[in-house]
Amino acid sequence: EVQLVQSGAEVKKPGESLKISCKNSGFGFSDYWIAWVRQKPGKGLEWMGIIYLDDSDTRYSSSFQGQVTISADKSIKTAYLQWNNLKASDTAMYYCARQETQWLDRSAFYTWGQWGQGTLVTVS
Amino acid sequence: DIQLTQSPSLLSASVGDRVRITCRASQGINNYLAWYQQKPGKAPKLLIYAASTLQSGVPSRFSGSGSGTEFALTISSLQPEDFATYYCQQLNSYSYTFGQGTKLEIK
């Protein structure tokens, strides 16, 4: 069974660096995309970016481009989300999700059916 | 960027009610739309993809409809476990915007 396991909660100070992880604990290869989603306290879901584990091809939301770095290590089927200069406004829950492709009537549809448990990042 | 606007933001209903949540896209997205349910402290759960296809394991009281710019999620008969927040999401060419969410609360 596919399971995404995220690293534990973090408490950091403004200006510090941080890298959190999302590991696919199931069997199989690394030919899939992993997305990162931010959820600030009491707020909605925001897509941050997505990375293809096999070759680290990465796409960012325009809102997060330059603010974070997404990377991956396909040998251990793990994706990362990194900050170099944390701000209080980065305080949030961060989720990873695995993107799969479903075929309907010869059209491809992306689905995010598997999510990690979330990593709470507190910057204070 | 494509924007998604959900209505209403807050919906009060009773067990057994039929409810409908709408999602409007700022430009046409064919049927590249998904719906999620999120409960407090939990990760989102995929309910529907391709606008109207039920994810495996999701109860049939959930249904999705629409195409282009107008979409809807309908719950035919609310159960106690359905009270949660619901989000739509467009998945079109590396653009994965979410709607702002609809909180479904017990009346």
mmCIF file of C-alpha atoms in Angstrom:
data_model
loop_
_atom_site.group_PDB
_atom_site.id
_atom_site.type_symbol
_atom_site.label_atom_id
_atom_site.label_comp_id
_atom_site.label_asym_id
_atom_site.label_seq_id
_atom_site.Cartn_x
_atom_site.Cartn_y
_atom_site.Cartn_z
ATOM 1 C CA GLU A 1 0.000 0.000 0.000
ATOM 2 C CA VAL A 2 1.247 3.448 -0.901
ATOM 3 C CA GLN A 3 1.865 5.539 2.172
ATOM 4 C CA LEU A 4 3.393 8.991 2.375
ATOM 5 C CA VAL A 5 5.178 9.605 5.660
ATOM 6 C CA GLN A 6 6.180 13.148 6.510
ATOM 7 C CA SER A 7 8.829 14.330 8.952
ATOM 8 C CA GLY A 8 7.841 15.572 12.374
ATOM 9 C CA ALA A 9 6.719 18.950 13.661
ATOM 10 C CA GLU A 10 9.279 21.752 13.734
ATOM 11 C CA VAL A 11 9.646 24.911 15.819
ATOM 12 C CA LYS A 12 12.022 27.477 14.352
ATOM 13 C CA LYS A 13 13.007 31.118 14.766
ATOM 14 C CA PRO A 14 12.646 33.769 12.047
ATOM 15 C CA GLY A 15 15.631 33.757 9.711
ATOM 16 C CA GLU A 16 16.469 30.084 10.274
ATOM 17 C CA SER A 17 16.561 27.391 7.594
ATOM 18 C CA LEU A 18 14.453 24.273 7.444
ATOM 19 C CA LYS A 19 14.001 21.201 5.249
ATOM 20 C CA ILE A 20 11.054 18.871 5.728
ATOM 21 C CA SER A 21 10.517 15.555 4.013
ATOM 22 C CA CYS A 22 7.879 13.303 2.515
ATOM 23 C CA LYS A 23 8.798 9.652 2.030
ATOM 24 C CA ASN A 24 6.923 7.087 -0.013
ATOM 25 C CA SER A 25 7.086 4.027 2.196
ATOM 26 C CA GLY A 26 5.462 1.682 -0.316
ATOM 27 C CA PHE A 27 7.032 -0.514 -2.946
ATOM 28 C CA GLY A 28 7.492 0.538 -6.531
ATOM 29 C CA PHE A 29 9.494 2.940 -8.584
ATOM 30 C CA SER A 30 9.858 6.723 -8.523
ATOM 31 C CA ASP A 31 7.943 7.557 -11.700
ATOM 32 C CA TYR A 32 5.353 9.863 -10.157
ATOM 33 C CA TRP A 33 4.894 13.460 -9.006
ATOM 34 C CA ILE A 34 4.763 14.664 -5.395
ATOM 35 C CA ALA A 35 3.009 17.950 -4.619
ATOM 36 C CA TRP A 36 3.328 20.237 -1.608
ATOM 37 C CA VAL A 37 0.345 22.084 -0.125
ATOM 38 C CA ARG A 38 0.300 24.756 2.573
ATOM 39 C CA GLN A 39 -2.522 25.298 5.046
ATOM 40 C CA LYS A 40 -2.219 28.229 7.412
ATOM 41 C CA PRO A 41 -4.068 27.970 10.736
ATOM 42 C CA GLY A 42 -7.808 28.142 10.137
ATOM 43 C CA LYS A 43 -7.337 28.801 6.411
ATOM 44 C CA GLY A 44 -7.673 26.960 3.120
ATOM 45 C CA LEU A 45 -5.374 24.830 0.972
ATOM 46 C CA GLU A 46 -2.680 26.420 -1.205
ATOM 47 C CA TRP A 47 -0.722 24.532 -3.846
ATOM 48 C CA MET A 48 3.001 25.335 -3.570
ATOM 49 C CA GLY A 49 4.721 23.216 -6.161
ATOM 50 C CA ILE A 50 5.230 19.746 -7.560
ATOM 51 C CA ILE A 51 8.228 17.553 -8.345
ATOM 52 C CA TYR A 52 8.709 14.448 -10.488
ATOM 53 C CA LEU A 53 10.708 12.085 -8.309
ATOM 54 C CA ASP A 54 12.440 10.275 -11.144
ATOM 55 C CA ASP A 55 14.221 13.294 -12.659
ATOM 56 C CA SER A 56 13.425 16.135 -10.184
ATOM 57 C CA ASP A 57 11.535 18.155 -12.804
ATOM 58 C CA THR A 58 9.898 20.837 -10.620
ATOM 59 C CA ARG A 59 7.064 23.316 -11.141
ATOM 60 C CA TYR A 60 6.178 26.064 -8.692
ATOM 61 C CA SER A 61 3.041 28.044 -8.043
ATOM 62 C CA SER A 62 3.695 31.692 -8.908
ATOM 63 C CA SER A 63 2.877 32.522 -5.272
ATOM 64 C CA PHE A 64 5.739 30.381 -3.968
ATOM 65 C CA GLN A 65 8.363 30.695 -6.704
ATOM 66 C CA GLY A 66 11.563 31.958 -5.079
ATOM 67 C CA GLN A 67 10.169 31.527 -1.571
ATOM 68 C CA VAL A 68 10.825 27.796 -1.149
ATOM 69 C CA THR A 69 12.848 25.054 -2.802
ATOM 70 C CA ILE A 70 11.431 21.647 -3.663
ATOM 71 C CA SER A 71 13.850 18.775 -4.220
ATOM 72 C CA ALA A 72 13.895 14.985 -4.250
ATOM 73 C CA ASP A 73 16.069 11.917 -3.766
ATOM 74 C CA LYS A 74 14.654 9.172 -5.938
ATOM 75 C CA SER A 75 16.918 6.517 -4.418
ATOM 76 C CA ILE A 76 14.929 6.751 -1.178
ATOM 77 C CA LYS A 77 11.652 7.912 -2.805
ATOM 78 C CA THR A 78 11.624 11.110 -0.780
ATOM 79 C CA ALA A 79 10.608 14.661 -1.623
ATOM 80 C CA TYR A 80 11.713 17.733 0.312
ATOM 81 C CA LEU A 81 10.478 21.249 0.968
ATOM 82 C CA GLN A 82 13.078 23.774 2.059
ATOM 83 C CA TRP A 83 13.242 27.325 3.343
ATOM 84 C CA ASN A 84 16.422 29.410 3.698
ATOM 85 C CA ASN A 85 14.983 32.357 5.619
ATOM 86 C CA LEU A 86 11.880 31.453 7.594
ATOM 87 C CA LYS A 87 9.310 34.087 8.474
ATOM 88 C CA ALA A 88 6.514 34.055 11.021
ATOM 89 C CA SER A 89 4.107 33.983 8.067
ATOM 90 C CA ASP A 90 5.483 30.520 7.127
ATOM 91 C CA THR A 91 3.758 29.085 10.195
ATOM 92 C CA ALA A 92 1.428 26.461 8.785
ATOM 93 C CA MET A 93 0.684 22.798 8.259
ATOM 94 C CA TYR A 94 2.400 21.438 5.168
ATOM 95 C CA TYR A 95 1.075 18.411 3.323
ATOM 96 C CA CYS A 96 2.551 16.336 0.546
ATOM 97 C CA ALA A 97 0.380 14.439 -1.918
ATOM 98 C CA ARG A 98 1.158 11.885 -4.602
ATOM 99 C CA GLN A 99 -0.156 12.621 -8.066
ATOM 100 C CA GLU A 100 -1.378 9.708 -10.151
ATOM 101 C CA THR A 101 -2.923 9.570 -13.586
ATOM 102 C CA GLN A 102 -6.334 8.045 -14.243
ATOM 103 C CA TRP A 103 -7.489 7.352 -17.774
ATOM 104 C CA LEU A 104 -11.117 7.995 -18.720
ATOM 105 C CA ASP A 105 -12.286 7.805 -22.324
ATOM 106 C CA ARG A 106 -8.676 8.140 -23.500
ATOM 107 C CA SER A 107 -8.226 11.347 -21.526
ATOM 108 C CA ALA A 108 -5.725 11.593 -18.662
ATOM 109 C CA PHE A 109 -6.823 13.033 -15.342
ATOM 110 C CA TYR A 110 -4.545 13.772 -12.412
ATOM 111 C CA THR A 111 -5.624 12.637 -8.983
ATOM 112 C CA TRP A 112 -4.191 13.344 -5.552
ATOM 113 C CA GLY A 113 -5.558 10.346 -3.704
ATOM 114 C CA GLN A 114 -2.693 9.740 -1.310
ATOM 115 C CA TRP A 115 -1.619 12.379 1.183
ATOM 116 C CA GLY A 116 0.944 12.551 3.944
ATOM 117 C CA GLN A 117 -0.137 13.151 7.525
ATOM 118 C CA GLY A 118 1.147 16.729 7.472
ATOM 119 C CA THR A 119 4.095 18.540 9.062
ATOM 120 C CA LEU A 120 3.358 21.461 11.364
ATOM 121 C CA VAL A 121 5.934 24.224 11.062
ATOM 122 C CA THR A 122 5.885 26.945 13.710
ATOM 123 C CA VAL A 123 8.087 30.006 13.261
ATOM 124 C CA SER A 124 8.264 32.158 16.360
ATOM 125 C CA ASP B 1 -3.669 32.050 -12.874
ATOM 126 C CA ILE B 2 -7.050 30.342 -12.830
ATOM 127 C CA GLN B 3 -9.155 31.254 -9.797
ATOM 128 C CA LEU B 4 -11.802 29.010 -8.239
ATOM 129 C CA THR B 5 -14.694 30.513 -6.264
ATOM 130 C CA GLN B 6 -16.810 28.269 -4.075
ATOM 131 C CA SER B 7 -20.330 29.030 -2.838
ATOM 132 C CA PRO B 8 -21.384 29.190 -0.138
ATOM 133 C CA SER B 9 -18.445 29.620 2.227
ATOM 134 C CA LEU B 10 -20.569 28.316 5.119
ATOM 135 C CA LEU B 11 -23.490 25.936 4.860
ATOM 136 C CA SER B 12 -25.713 24.855 7.753
ATOM 137 C CA ALA B 13 -27.697 21.679 7.242
ATOM 138 C CA SER B 14 -29.252 18.745 9.073
ATOM 139 C CA VAL B 15 -28.694 15.009 8.871
ATOM 140 C CA GLY B 16 -30.671 13.667 5.930
ATOM 141 C CA ASP B 17 -30.616 16.936 3.974
ATOM 142 C CA ARG B 18 -29.548 17.172 0.361
ATOM 143 C CA VAL B 19 -26.847 19.823 -0.092
ATOM 144 C CA ARG B 20 -25.084 21.349 -3.059
ATOM 145 C CA ILE B 21 -21.791 23.229 -3.155
ATOM 146 C CA THR B 22 -20.758 25.086 -6.282
ATOM 147 C CA CYS B 23 -17.347 25.936 -7.701
ATOM 148 C CA ARG B 24 -16.828 28.500 -10.459
ATOM 149 C CA ALA B 25 -13.595 28.739 -12.446
ATOM 150 C CA SER B 26 -12.333 32.066 -13.812
ATOM 151 C CA GLN B 27 -11.764 30.390 -17.184
ATOM 152 C CA GLY B 28 -12.710 27.100 -18.766
ATOM 153 C CA ILE B 29 -11.001 24.027 -17.353
ATOM 154 C CA ASN B 30 -12.967 21.328 -19.235
ATOM 155 C CA ASN B 31 -13.592 18.754 -16.506
ATOM 156 C CA TYR B 32 -10.190 18.873 -14.815
ATOM 157 C CA LEU B 33 -11.735 19.371 -11.400
ATOM 158 C CA ALA B 34 -11.562 17.430 -8.138
ATOM 159 C CA TRP B 35 -13.397 17.662 -4.834
ATOM 160 C CA TYR B 36 -11.933 16.980 -1.381
ATOM 161 C CA GLN B 37 -13.283 16.605 2.109
ATOM 162 C CA GLN B 38 -11.184 17.746 5.059
ATOM 163 C CA LYS B 39 -11.884 17.169 8.724
ATOM 164 C CA PRO B 40 -10.085 19.092 11.506
ATOM 165 C CA GLY B 41 -6.521 17.945 12.027
ATOM 166 C CA LYS B 42 -6.626 15.583 9.057
ATOM 167 C CA ALA B 43 -5.268 15.613 5.533
ATOM 168 C CA PRO B 44 -7.734 16.215 2.699
ATOM 169 C CA LYS B 45 -9.505 13.175 1.283
ATOM 170 C CA LEU B 46 -10.205 12.886 -2.445
ATOM 171 C CA LEU B 47 -13.910 12.414 -3.161
ATOM 172 C CA ILE B 48 -14.343 13.074 -6.864
ATOM 173 C CA TYR B 49 -12.063 13.634 -9.848
ATOM 174 C CA ALA B 50 -12.666 14.475 -13.496
ATOM 175 C CA ALA B 51 -15.600 16.545 -12.208
ATOM 176 C CA SER B 52 -17.926 13.579 -11.780
ATOM 177 C CA THR B 53 -15.966 10.346 -11.195
ATOM 178 C CA LEU B 54 -16.272 8.946 -7.695
ATOM 179 C CA GLN B 55 -12.994 7.957 -6.078
ATOM 180 C CA SER B 56 -12.845 4.310 -5.038
ATOM 181 C CA GLY B 57 -14.332 3.757 -1.586
ATOM 182 C CA VAL B 58 -16.288 7.016 -1.463
ATOM 183 C CA PRO B 59 -20.012 6.583 -0.648
ATOM 184 C CA SER B 60 -22.412 6.976 -3.550
ATOM 185 C CA ARG B 61 -24.325 9.781 -1.777
ATOM 186 C CA PHE B 62 -21.530 12.032 -3.070
ATOM 187 C CA SER B 63 -21.764 13.126 -6.689
ATOM 188 C CA GLY B 64 -20.118 15.732 -8.881
ATOM 189 C CA SER B 65 -21.283 17.530 -11.986
ATOM 190 C CA GLY B 66 -20.318 20.289 -14.373
ATOM 191 C CA SER B 67 -17.834 21.181 -17.054
ATOM 192 C CA GLY B 68 -16.105 24.283 -18.353
ATOM 193 C CA THR B 69 -16.478 26.919 -15.626
ATOM 194 C CA GLU B 70 -19.385 25.732 -13.458
ATOM 195 C CA PHE B 71 -19.186 22.717 -11.165
ATOM 196 C CA ALA B 72 -21.099 21.282 -8.239
ATOM 197 C CA LEU B 73 -20.696 18.751 -5.455
ATOM 198 C CA THR B 74 -23.935 17.228 -4.185
ATOM 199 C CA ILE B 75 -24.444 15.124 -1.079
ATOM 200 C CA SER B 76 -27.788 13.403 -1.447
ATOM 201 C CA SER B 77 -28.514 12.612 2.205
ATOM 202 C CA LEU B 78 -26.189 14.073 4.794
ATOM 203 C CA GLN B 79 -24.716 11.701 7.344
ATOM 204 C CA PRO B 80 -23.137 12.799 10.647
ATOM 205 C CA GLU B 81 -19.642 12.037 9.336
ATOM 206 C CA ASP B 82 -20.124 14.403 6.362
ATOM 207 C CA PHE B 83 -19.845 17.574 8.420
ATOM 208 C CA ALA B 84 -16.482 18.886 7.322
ATOM 209 C CA THR B 85 -14.888 21.421 4.988
ATOM 210 C CA TYR B 86 -15.003 20.800 1.242
ATOM 211 C CA TYR B 87 -12.600 22.103 -1.393
ATOM 212 C CA CYS B 88 -12.621 22.061 -5.161
ATOM 213 C CA GLN B 89 -9.326 21.961 -7.067
ATOM 214 C CA GLN B 90 -8.465 22.396 -10.700
ATOM 215 C CA LEU B 91 -5.725 20.152 -12.112
ATOM 216 C CA ASN B 92 -4.812 21.512 -15.506
ATOM 217 C CA SER B 93 -1.312 21.767 -16.940
ATOM 218 C CA TYR B 94 0.764 22.138 -13.771
ATOM 219 C CA SER B 95 -1.723 24.564 -12.274
ATOM 220 C CA TYR B 96 -3.486 23.180 -9.231
ATOM 221 C CA THR B 97 -5.493 25.966 -7.628
ATOM 222 C CA PHE B 98 -7.914 25.231 -4.796
ATOM 223 C CA GLY B 99 -11.163 26.964 -4.044
ATOM 224 C CA GLN B 100 -11.384 28.809 -0.736
ATOM 225 C CA GLY B 101 -13.420 26.041 0.902
ATOM 226 C CA THR B 102 -16.983 25.473 2.107
ATOM 227 C CA LYS B 103 -17.563 24.610 5.727
ATOM 228 C CA LEU B 104 -20.549 22.336 6.191
ATOM 229 C CA GLU B 105 -21.873 22.570 9.728
ATOM 230 C CA ILE B 106 -24.708 21.012 11.645
ATOM 231 C CA LYS B 107 -27.818 23.180 11.827
#
